[in-house]
Short mmCIF file of C-alpha atoms and ligand atoms in Angstrom, two decimals:
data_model
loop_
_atom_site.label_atom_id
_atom_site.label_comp_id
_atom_site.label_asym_id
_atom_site.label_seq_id
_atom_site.Cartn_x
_atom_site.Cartn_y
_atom_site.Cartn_z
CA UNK A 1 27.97 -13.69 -6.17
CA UNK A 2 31.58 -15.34 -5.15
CA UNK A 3 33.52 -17.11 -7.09
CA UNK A 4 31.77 -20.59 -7.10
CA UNK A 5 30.32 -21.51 -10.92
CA UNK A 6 26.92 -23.40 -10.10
CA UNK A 7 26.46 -26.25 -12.83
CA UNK A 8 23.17 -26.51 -13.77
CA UNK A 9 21.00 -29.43 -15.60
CA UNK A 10 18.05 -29.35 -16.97
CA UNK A 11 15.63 -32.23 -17.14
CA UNK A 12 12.77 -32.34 -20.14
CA UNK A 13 14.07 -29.91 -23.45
CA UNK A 14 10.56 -29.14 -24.87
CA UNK A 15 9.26 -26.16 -25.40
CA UNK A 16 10.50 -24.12 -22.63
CA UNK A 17 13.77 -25.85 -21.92
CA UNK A 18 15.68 -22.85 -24.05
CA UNK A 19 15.05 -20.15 -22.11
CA UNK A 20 16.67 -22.25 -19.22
CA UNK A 21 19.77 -22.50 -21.34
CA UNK A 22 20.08 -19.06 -22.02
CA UNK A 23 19.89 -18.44 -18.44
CA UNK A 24 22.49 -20.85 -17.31
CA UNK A 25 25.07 -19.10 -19.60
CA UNK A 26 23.49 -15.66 -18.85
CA UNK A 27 22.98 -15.51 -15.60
CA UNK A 28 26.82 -15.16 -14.18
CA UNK A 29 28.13 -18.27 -12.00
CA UNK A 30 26.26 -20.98 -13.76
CA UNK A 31 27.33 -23.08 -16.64
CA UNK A 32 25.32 -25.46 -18.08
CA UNK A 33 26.38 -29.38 -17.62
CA UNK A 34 23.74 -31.21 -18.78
CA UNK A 35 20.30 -32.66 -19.68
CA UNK A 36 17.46 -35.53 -20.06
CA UNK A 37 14.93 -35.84 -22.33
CA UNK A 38 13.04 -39.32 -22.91
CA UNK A 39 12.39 -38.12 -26.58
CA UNK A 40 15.39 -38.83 -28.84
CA UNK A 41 14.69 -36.34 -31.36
CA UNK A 42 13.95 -33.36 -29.00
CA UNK A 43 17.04 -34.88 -27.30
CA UNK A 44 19.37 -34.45 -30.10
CA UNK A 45 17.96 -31.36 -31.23
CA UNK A 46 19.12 -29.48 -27.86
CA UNK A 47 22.25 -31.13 -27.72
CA UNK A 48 23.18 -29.92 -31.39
CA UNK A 49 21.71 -26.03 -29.92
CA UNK A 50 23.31 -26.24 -26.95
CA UNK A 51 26.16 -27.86 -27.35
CA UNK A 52 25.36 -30.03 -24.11
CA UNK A 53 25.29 -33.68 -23.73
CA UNK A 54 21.34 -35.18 -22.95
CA UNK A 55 20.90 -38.33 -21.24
CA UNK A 56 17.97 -40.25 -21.28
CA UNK A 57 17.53 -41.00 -18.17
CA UNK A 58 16.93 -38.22 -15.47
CA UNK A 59 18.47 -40.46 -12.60
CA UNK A 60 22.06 -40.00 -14.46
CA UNK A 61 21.50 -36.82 -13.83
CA UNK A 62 20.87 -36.44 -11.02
CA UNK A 63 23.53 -38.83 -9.52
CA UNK A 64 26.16 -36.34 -11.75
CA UNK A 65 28.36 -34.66 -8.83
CA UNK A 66 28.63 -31.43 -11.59
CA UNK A 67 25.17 -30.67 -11.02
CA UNK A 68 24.17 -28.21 -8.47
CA UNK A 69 20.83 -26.89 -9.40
CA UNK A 70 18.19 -28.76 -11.65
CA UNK A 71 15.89 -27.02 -13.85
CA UNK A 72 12.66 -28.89 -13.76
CA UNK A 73 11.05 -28.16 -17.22
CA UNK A 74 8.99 -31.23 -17.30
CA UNK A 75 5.02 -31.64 -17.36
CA UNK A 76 3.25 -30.45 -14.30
CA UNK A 77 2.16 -34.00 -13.23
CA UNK A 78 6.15 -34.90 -12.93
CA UNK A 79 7.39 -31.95 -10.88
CA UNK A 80 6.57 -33.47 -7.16
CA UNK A 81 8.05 -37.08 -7.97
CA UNK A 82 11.28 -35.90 -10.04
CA UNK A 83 11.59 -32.72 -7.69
CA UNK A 84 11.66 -35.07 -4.23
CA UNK A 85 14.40 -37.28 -6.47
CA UNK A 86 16.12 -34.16 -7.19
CA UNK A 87 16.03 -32.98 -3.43
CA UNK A 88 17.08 -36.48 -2.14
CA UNK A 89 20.24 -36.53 -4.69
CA UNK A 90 20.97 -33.31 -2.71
CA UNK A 91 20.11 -30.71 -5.83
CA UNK A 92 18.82 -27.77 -5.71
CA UNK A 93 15.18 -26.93 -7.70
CA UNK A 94 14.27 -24.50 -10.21
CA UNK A 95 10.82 -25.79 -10.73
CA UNK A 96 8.83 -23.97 -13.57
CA UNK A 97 5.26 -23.08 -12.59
CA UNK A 98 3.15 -24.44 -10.77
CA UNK A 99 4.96 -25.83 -8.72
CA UNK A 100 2.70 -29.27 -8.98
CA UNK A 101 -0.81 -30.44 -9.88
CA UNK A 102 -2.00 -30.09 -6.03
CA UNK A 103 -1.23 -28.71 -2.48
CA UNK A 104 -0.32 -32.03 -0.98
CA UNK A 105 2.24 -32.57 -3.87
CA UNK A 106 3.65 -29.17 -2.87
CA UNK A 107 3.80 -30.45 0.68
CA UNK A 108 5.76 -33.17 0.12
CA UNK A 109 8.29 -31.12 -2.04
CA UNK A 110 8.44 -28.63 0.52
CA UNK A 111 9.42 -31.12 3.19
CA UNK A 112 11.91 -32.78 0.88
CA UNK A 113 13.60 -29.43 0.28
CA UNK A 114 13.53 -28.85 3.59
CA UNK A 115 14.70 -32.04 4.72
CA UNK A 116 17.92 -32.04 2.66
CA UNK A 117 18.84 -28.57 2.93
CA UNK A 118 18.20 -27.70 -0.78
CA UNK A 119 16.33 -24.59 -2.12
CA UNK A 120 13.05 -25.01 -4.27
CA UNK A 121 12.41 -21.90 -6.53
CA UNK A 122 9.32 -22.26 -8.51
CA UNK A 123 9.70 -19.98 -12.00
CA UNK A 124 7.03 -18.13 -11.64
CA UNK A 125 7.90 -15.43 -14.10
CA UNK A 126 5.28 -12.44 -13.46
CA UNK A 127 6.74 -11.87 -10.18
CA UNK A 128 9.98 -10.65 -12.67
CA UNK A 129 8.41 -9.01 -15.72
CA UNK A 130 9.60 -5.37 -16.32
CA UNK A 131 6.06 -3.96 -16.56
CA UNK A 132 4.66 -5.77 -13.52
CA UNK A 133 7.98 -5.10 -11.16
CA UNK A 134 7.41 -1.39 -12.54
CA UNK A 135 3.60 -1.19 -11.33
CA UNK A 136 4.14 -2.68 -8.05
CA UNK A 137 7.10 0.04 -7.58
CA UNK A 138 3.85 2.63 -8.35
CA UNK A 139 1.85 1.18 -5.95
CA UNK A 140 4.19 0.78 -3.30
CA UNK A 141 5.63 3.80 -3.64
CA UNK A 142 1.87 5.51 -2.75
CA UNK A 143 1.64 7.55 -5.76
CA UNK A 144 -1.46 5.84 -7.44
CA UNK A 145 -3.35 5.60 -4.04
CA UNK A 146 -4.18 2.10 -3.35
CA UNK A 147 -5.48 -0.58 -4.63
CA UNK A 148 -9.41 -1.19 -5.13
CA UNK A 149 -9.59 -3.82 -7.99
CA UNK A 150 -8.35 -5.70 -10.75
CA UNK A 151 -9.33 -7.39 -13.73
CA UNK A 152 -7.14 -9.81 -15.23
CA UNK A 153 -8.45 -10.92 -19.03
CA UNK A 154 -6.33 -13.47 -21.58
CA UNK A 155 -7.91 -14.77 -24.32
CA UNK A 156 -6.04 -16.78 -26.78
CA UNK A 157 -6.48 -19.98 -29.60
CA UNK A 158 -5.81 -23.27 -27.40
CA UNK A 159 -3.66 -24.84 -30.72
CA UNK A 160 -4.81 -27.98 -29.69
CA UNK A 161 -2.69 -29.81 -32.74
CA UNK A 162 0.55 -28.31 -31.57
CA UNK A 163 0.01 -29.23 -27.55
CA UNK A 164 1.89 -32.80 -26.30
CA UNK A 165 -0.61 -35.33 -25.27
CA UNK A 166 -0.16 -34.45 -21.36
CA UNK A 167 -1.56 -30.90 -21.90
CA UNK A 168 -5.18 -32.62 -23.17
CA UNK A 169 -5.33 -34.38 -19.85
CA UNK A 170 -6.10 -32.91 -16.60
CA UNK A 171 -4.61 -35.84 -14.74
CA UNK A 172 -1.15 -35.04 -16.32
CA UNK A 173 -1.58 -31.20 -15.09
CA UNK A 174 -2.94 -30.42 -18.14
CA UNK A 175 -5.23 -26.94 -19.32
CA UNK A 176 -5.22 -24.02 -19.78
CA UNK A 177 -6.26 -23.42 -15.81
CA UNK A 178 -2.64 -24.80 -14.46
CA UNK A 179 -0.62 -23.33 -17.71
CA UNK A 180 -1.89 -20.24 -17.77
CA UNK A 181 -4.51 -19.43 -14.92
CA UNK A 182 -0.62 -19.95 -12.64
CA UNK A 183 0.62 -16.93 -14.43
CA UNK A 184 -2.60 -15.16 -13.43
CA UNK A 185 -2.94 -15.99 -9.95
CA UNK A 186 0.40 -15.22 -9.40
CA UNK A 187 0.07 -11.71 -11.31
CA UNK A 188 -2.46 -10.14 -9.19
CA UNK A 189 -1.18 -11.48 -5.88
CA UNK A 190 1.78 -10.11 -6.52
CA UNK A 191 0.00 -6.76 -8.03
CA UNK A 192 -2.11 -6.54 -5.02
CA UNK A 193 -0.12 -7.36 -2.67
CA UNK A 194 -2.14 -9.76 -0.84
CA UNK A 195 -3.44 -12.99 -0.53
CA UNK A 196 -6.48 -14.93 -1.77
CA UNK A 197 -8.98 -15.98 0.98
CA UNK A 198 -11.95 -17.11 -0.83
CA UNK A 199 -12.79 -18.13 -4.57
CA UNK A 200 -16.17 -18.48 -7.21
CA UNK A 201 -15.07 -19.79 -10.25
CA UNK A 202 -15.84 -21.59 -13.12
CA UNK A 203 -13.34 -23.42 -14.79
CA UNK A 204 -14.65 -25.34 -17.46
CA UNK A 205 -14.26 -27.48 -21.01
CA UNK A 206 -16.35 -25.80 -23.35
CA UNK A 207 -14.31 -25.47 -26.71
CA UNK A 208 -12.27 -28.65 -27.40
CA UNK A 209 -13.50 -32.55 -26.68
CA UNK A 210 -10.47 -32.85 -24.18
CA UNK A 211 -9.85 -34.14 -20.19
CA UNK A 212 -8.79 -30.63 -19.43
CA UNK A 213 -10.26 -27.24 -19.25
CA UNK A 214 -10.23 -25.02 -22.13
CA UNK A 215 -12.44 -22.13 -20.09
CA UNK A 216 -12.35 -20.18 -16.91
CA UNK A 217 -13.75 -17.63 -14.85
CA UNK A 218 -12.79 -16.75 -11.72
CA UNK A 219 -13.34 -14.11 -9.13
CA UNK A 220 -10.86 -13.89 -6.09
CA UNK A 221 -11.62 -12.24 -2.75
CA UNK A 222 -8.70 -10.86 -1.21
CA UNK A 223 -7.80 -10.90 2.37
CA UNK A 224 -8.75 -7.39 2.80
CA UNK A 225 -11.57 -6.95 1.14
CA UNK A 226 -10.68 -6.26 -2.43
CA UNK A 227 -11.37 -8.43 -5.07
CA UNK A 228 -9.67 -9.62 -8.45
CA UNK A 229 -11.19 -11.32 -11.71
CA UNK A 230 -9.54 -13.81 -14.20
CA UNK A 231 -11.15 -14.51 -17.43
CA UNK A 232 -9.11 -17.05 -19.47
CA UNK A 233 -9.71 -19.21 -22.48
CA UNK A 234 -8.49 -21.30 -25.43
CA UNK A 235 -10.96 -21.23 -27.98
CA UNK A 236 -10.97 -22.79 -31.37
CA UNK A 237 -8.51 -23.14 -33.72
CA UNK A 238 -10.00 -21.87 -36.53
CA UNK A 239 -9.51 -18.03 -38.11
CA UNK A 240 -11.86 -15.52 -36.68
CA UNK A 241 -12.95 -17.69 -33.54
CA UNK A 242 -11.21 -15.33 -31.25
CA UNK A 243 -8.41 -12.48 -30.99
CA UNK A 244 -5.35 -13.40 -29.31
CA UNK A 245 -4.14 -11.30 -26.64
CA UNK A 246 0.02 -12.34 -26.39
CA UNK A 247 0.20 -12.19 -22.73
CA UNK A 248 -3.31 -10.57 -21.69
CA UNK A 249 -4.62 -7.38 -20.13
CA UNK A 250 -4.47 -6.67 -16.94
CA UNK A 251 -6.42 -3.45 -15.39
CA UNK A 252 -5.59 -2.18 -11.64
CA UNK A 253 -7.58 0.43 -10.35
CA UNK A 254 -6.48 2.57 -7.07
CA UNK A 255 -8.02 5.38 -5.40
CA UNK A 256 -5.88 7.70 -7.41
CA UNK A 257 -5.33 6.42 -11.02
CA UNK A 258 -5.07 3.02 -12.98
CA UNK A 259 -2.17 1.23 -14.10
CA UNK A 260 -2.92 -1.23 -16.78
CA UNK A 261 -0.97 -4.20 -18.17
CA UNK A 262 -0.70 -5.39 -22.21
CA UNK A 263 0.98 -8.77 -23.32
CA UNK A 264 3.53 -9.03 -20.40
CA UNK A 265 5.59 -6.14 -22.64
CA UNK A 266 3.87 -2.65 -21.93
CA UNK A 267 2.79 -0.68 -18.76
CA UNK A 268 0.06 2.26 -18.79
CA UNK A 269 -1.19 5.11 -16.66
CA UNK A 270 -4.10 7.06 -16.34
CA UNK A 271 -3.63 11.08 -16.90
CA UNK A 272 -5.21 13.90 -17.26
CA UNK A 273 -6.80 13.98 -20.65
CA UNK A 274 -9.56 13.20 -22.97
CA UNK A 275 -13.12 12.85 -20.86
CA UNK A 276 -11.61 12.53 -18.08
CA UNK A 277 -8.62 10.73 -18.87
CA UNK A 278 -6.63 8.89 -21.27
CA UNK A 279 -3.42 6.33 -21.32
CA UNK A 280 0.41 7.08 -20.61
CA UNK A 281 2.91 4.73 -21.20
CA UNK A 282 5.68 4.24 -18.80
CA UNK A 283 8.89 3.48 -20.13
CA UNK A 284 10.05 0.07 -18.82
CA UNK A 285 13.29 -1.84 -19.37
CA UNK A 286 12.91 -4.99 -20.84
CA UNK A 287 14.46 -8.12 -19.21
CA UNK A 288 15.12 -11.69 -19.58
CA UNK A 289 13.21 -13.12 -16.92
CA UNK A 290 14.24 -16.95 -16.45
CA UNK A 291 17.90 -15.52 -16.50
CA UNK A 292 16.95 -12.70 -13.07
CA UNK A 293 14.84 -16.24 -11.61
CA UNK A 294 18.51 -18.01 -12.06
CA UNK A 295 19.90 -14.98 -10.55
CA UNK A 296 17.78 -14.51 -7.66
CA UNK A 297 17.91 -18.52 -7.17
CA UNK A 298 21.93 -18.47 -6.89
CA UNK A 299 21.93 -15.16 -4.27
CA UNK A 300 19.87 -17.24 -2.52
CA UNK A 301 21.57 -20.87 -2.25
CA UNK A 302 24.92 -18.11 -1.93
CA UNK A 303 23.17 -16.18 1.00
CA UNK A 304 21.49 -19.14 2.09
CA UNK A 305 18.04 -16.77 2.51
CA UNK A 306 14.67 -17.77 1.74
CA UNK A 307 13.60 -18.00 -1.72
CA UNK A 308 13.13 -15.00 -3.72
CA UNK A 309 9.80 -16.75 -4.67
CA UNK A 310 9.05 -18.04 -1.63
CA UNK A 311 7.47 -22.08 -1.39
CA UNK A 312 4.35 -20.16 0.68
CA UNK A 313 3.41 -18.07 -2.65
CA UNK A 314 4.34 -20.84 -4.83
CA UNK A 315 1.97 -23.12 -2.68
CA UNK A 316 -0.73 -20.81 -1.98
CA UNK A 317 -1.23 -20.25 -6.06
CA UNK A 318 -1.54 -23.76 -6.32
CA UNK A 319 -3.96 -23.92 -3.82
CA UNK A 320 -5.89 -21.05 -5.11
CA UNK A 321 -5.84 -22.73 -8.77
CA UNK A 322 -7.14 -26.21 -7.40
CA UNK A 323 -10.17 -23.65 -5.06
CA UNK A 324 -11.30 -22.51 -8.00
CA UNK A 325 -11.37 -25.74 -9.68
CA UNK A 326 -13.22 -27.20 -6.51
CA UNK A 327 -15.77 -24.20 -6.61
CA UNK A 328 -16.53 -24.66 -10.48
CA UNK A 329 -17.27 -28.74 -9.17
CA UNK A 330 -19.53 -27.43 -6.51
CA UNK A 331 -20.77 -24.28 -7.76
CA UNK A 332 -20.25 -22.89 -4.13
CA UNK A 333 -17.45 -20.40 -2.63
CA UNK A 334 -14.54 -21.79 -1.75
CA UNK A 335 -12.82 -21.22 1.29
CA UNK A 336 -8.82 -20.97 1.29
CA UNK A 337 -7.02 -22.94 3.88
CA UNK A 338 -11.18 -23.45 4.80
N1 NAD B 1 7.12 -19.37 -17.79
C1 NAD B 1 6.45 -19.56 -18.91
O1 NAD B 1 5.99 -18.62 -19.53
C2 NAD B 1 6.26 -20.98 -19.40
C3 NAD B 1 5.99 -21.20 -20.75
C4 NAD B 1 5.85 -22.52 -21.18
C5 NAD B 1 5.94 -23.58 -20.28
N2 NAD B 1 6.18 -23.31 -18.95
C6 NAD B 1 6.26 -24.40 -17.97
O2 NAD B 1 7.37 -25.24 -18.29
C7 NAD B 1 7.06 -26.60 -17.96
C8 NAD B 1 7.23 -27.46 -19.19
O3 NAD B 1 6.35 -27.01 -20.20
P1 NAD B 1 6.67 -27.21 -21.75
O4 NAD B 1 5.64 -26.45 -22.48
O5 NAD B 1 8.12 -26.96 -22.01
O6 NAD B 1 6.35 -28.79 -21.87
P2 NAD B 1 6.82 -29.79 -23.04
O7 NAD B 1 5.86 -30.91 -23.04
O8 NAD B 1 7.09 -29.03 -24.29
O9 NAD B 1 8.25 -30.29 -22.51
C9 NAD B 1 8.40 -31.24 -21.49
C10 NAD B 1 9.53 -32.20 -21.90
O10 NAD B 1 9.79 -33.10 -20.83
C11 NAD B 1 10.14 -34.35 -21.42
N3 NAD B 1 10.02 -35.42 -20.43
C12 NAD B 1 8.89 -36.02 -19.97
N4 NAD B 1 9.19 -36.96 -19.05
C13 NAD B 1 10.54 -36.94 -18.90
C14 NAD B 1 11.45 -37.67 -18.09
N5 NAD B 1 11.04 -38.63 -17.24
N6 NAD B 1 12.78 -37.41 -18.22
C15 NAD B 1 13.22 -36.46 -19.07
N7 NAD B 1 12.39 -35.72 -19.88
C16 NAD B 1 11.08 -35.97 -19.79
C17 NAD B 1 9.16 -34.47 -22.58
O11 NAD B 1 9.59 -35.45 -23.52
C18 NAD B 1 9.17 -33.05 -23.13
O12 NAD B 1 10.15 -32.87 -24.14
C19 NAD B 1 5.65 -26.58 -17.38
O13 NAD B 1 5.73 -26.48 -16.00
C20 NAD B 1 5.04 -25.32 -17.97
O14 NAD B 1 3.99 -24.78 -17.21
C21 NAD B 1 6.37 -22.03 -18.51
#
C-alpha cells in the first residue's frame, strides 16, 4: 500500500460508526483522527471507546488538513449535502449505503467527486461478505452452470422503539426499503452478475403507523432475461409476530445446482442426496467487511483506479430501490433508465 498513513474521520457515531473505527485501525495505512456527532452523549461515548476527539460540528472536520478520507455514517437524507461538502474540502468518501435517498442526489455527488478529484466508495457490504464473494467464485468459475433465478427473503421485527426518529420518516431516507432492501439489491446484482432493467414491486406500510415503509415485495427483471425476488419486512414488535432471519436467505438456482445463502454467515450447495438432493456447506472464511471496504478504498485513492464499488453500481441500486418504490405508487412496471 506505500508508506503514506491515510487519516480518516468519521462524521455521525451512532449505531454503525464502530465498525468504521475498527477499520481505520485495522485496515493498515489508516489511523483514525477524528469525529462529529451533533449528539453530546453519543459524542462522548465514542470518544471515551475510541480514544478520539468528536467535534460537533462536521465543518471542523472537514476543514482538518489530517483528514484524508471521511466516513459518512450519517442518515441517508444527509449523505448528498455532507458528501458534496466533503468532496469540495477535497476529502475523500466512504459513504455507507445507499449512497443517497435518490438518483439525482447521486448525480450531484458523482459530479462533485469527480470535479475535485476525490474517490466516493459507497459501503455496500454484500459485495464483501465471505459467503457471497465465495458463491460468485462458484458461479464464475462455471461449476454450478449458470444462473436461472433467485429468491432473496428477510424477514425480521422492525424495533420501532429502538430506531432514531429519521428512520420513521421516508423523507429522512427512512424504512426498511433504503436500510435494508440496499443490501438486497445489491446482493443479487452482484450474485447474478447483471443488471436490473425493469421492476414490479410493492413496497408498502402495513405494520407500524409510520412515514416509511415497513413492507416490500419486489420482483426484478434482469437484463438478460432472468429474474430475482425480494421479500422484506419489519413486522411487529411483539413475541411470536414473526421469526427473525439475522441477515436473510438467499436461494440461487443454476442449470447445474443451487447455492443458497443464511444470515450473511453460511454458504450451501446442492449434492447428491436425499430425494434428489440435500445441502452441503462450504467452508468460508469469515471477514471483517468495513475493514476489506477501507482496504479496497485506500488501493484505490493509492492506484488512483476506479472504485472497487464502482459510483455506476452504487447509483444504479439506488435507482432500482426508488423503481420499485415508483412501481408500488403506480402499480405498473417500471422501466430502468425508462
Ligand atoms: N452496512 C450495514 O450493515 C449497516 C448497518 C447499519 C447502518 N448502516 C448505514 O449506516 C448509516 C448510518 O446508520 P446508523 O444506523 O448508524 O444511523 P444512526 O442514526 O444510529 O447514526 C447516525 C448518527 O449521525 C449523527 N448526526 C446526524 N446529523 C449529524 C451532523 N450534521 N453532524 C454529525 N453527526 C450527525 C446522529 O446524531 C447519529 O448519532 C446509514 O447509511 C445506514 O444505512 C449500514
Amino acid at each position: 500500500m506505500g508508506d503514506r498513513t491515510f487519516g480518516v474521520g468519521i462524521i455521525g457515531t451512532g449505531r454503525i460508526s464502530g465498525a468504521h473505527a475498527r477499520a481505520a485501525r485495522e485496515a493498515g495505512g489508516t489511523r483514525l483522527v477524528l469525529a462529529s456527532e451533533l449528539d453530546a452523549a453519543r459524542a462522548d461515548a465514542f470518544e471515551a471507546k475510541w480514544a478520539c476527539p468528536v467535534v460537533s460540528d462536521y465543518r471542523e472536520l472537514l476543514a482538518s488538513p489530517e483528514v484524508d478520507i471521511v466516513a459518512l455514517t450519517l442518515p441517508h437524507w444527509l449523505h448528498e449535502p455532507i458528501g458534496i461538502a466533503a468532496a469540495q474540502a477535497g476529502k475523500h468518501i466512504f459513504v455507507e449505503k445507499p449512497m443517497a435517498d435518490s438518483v439525482e442526489e447521486c448525480d450531484r455527488m458523482i459530479a462533485a467527486a469527480r470535479a475535485n478529484g476525490v474517490k466516493l466508495f459507497t459501503g455496500h457490504t454484500e459485495q464483501f461478505l465471505a459467503p457471497n464473494v465465495a458463491a460468485r467464485k462458484l458461479i464464475d468459475s462455471g461449476e454450478v452452470g449458470t444462473t436461472v433465478l433467485a429468491t432473496d427473503c428477510w424477514y425480521k421485527a422492525f424495533g420501532v422503539a429502538s430506531r432514531p426518529p429519521w428512520f420513521l420518516d421516508r423523507s429522512k431516507g427512512g424504512g426498511m426499503w433504503l436500510m435494508n432492501g440496499a443490501h438486497m439489491i445489491d446482493r443479487l446484482t452482484f450474485l447474478m452478475g447483471r443488471r436490473v432493467i425493469a421492476v414490479k414491486a410493492l413496497v408498502q406500510t402495513r405494520f407500524h403507523p409510520i412515514a416509511a415503509d415497513d413492507t416490500a415485495l419486489a420482483y426484478l427483471h434482469f437484463e438478460d432475461g432472468t429474474a430475482a425476488t425480494i421479500a422484506h419486512t419489519g413486522y411487529k414488535d411483539h413475541p411470536g409476530a414473526g421469526v427473525d432471519h439475522i441477515g436473510g436467505e438467499i436461494i440461487i438456482t443454476c442449470t447445474e445446482a443451487q447455492l443458497k445463502i443464511v444470515d450473511r454467515a453460511r454458504l450451501y450447495r446442492s449434492v447428491p442426496g436425499g430425494r434428489g438432493g440435500a445441502w452441503e456447506e462450504v467452508p468460508v472464511e469469515r471477514i471483517d467487511t468495513t475493514t476489506a471496504e477501507l482496504r479496497a478504498l485506500v488501493r484505490n485513492i493509492v492506484d488512483d483506479e476506479a472504485e472497487t464499488v464502482s459510483v455506476e453500481q452504487a447509483r444504479h441500486i439506488v435507482e432500482v430501490m426508488t423503481a420499485c418504490e415508483e412501481s408500488s405508487r403506480t402499480g405498473r412496471e417500471v422501466v430502468i433508465g425508462g
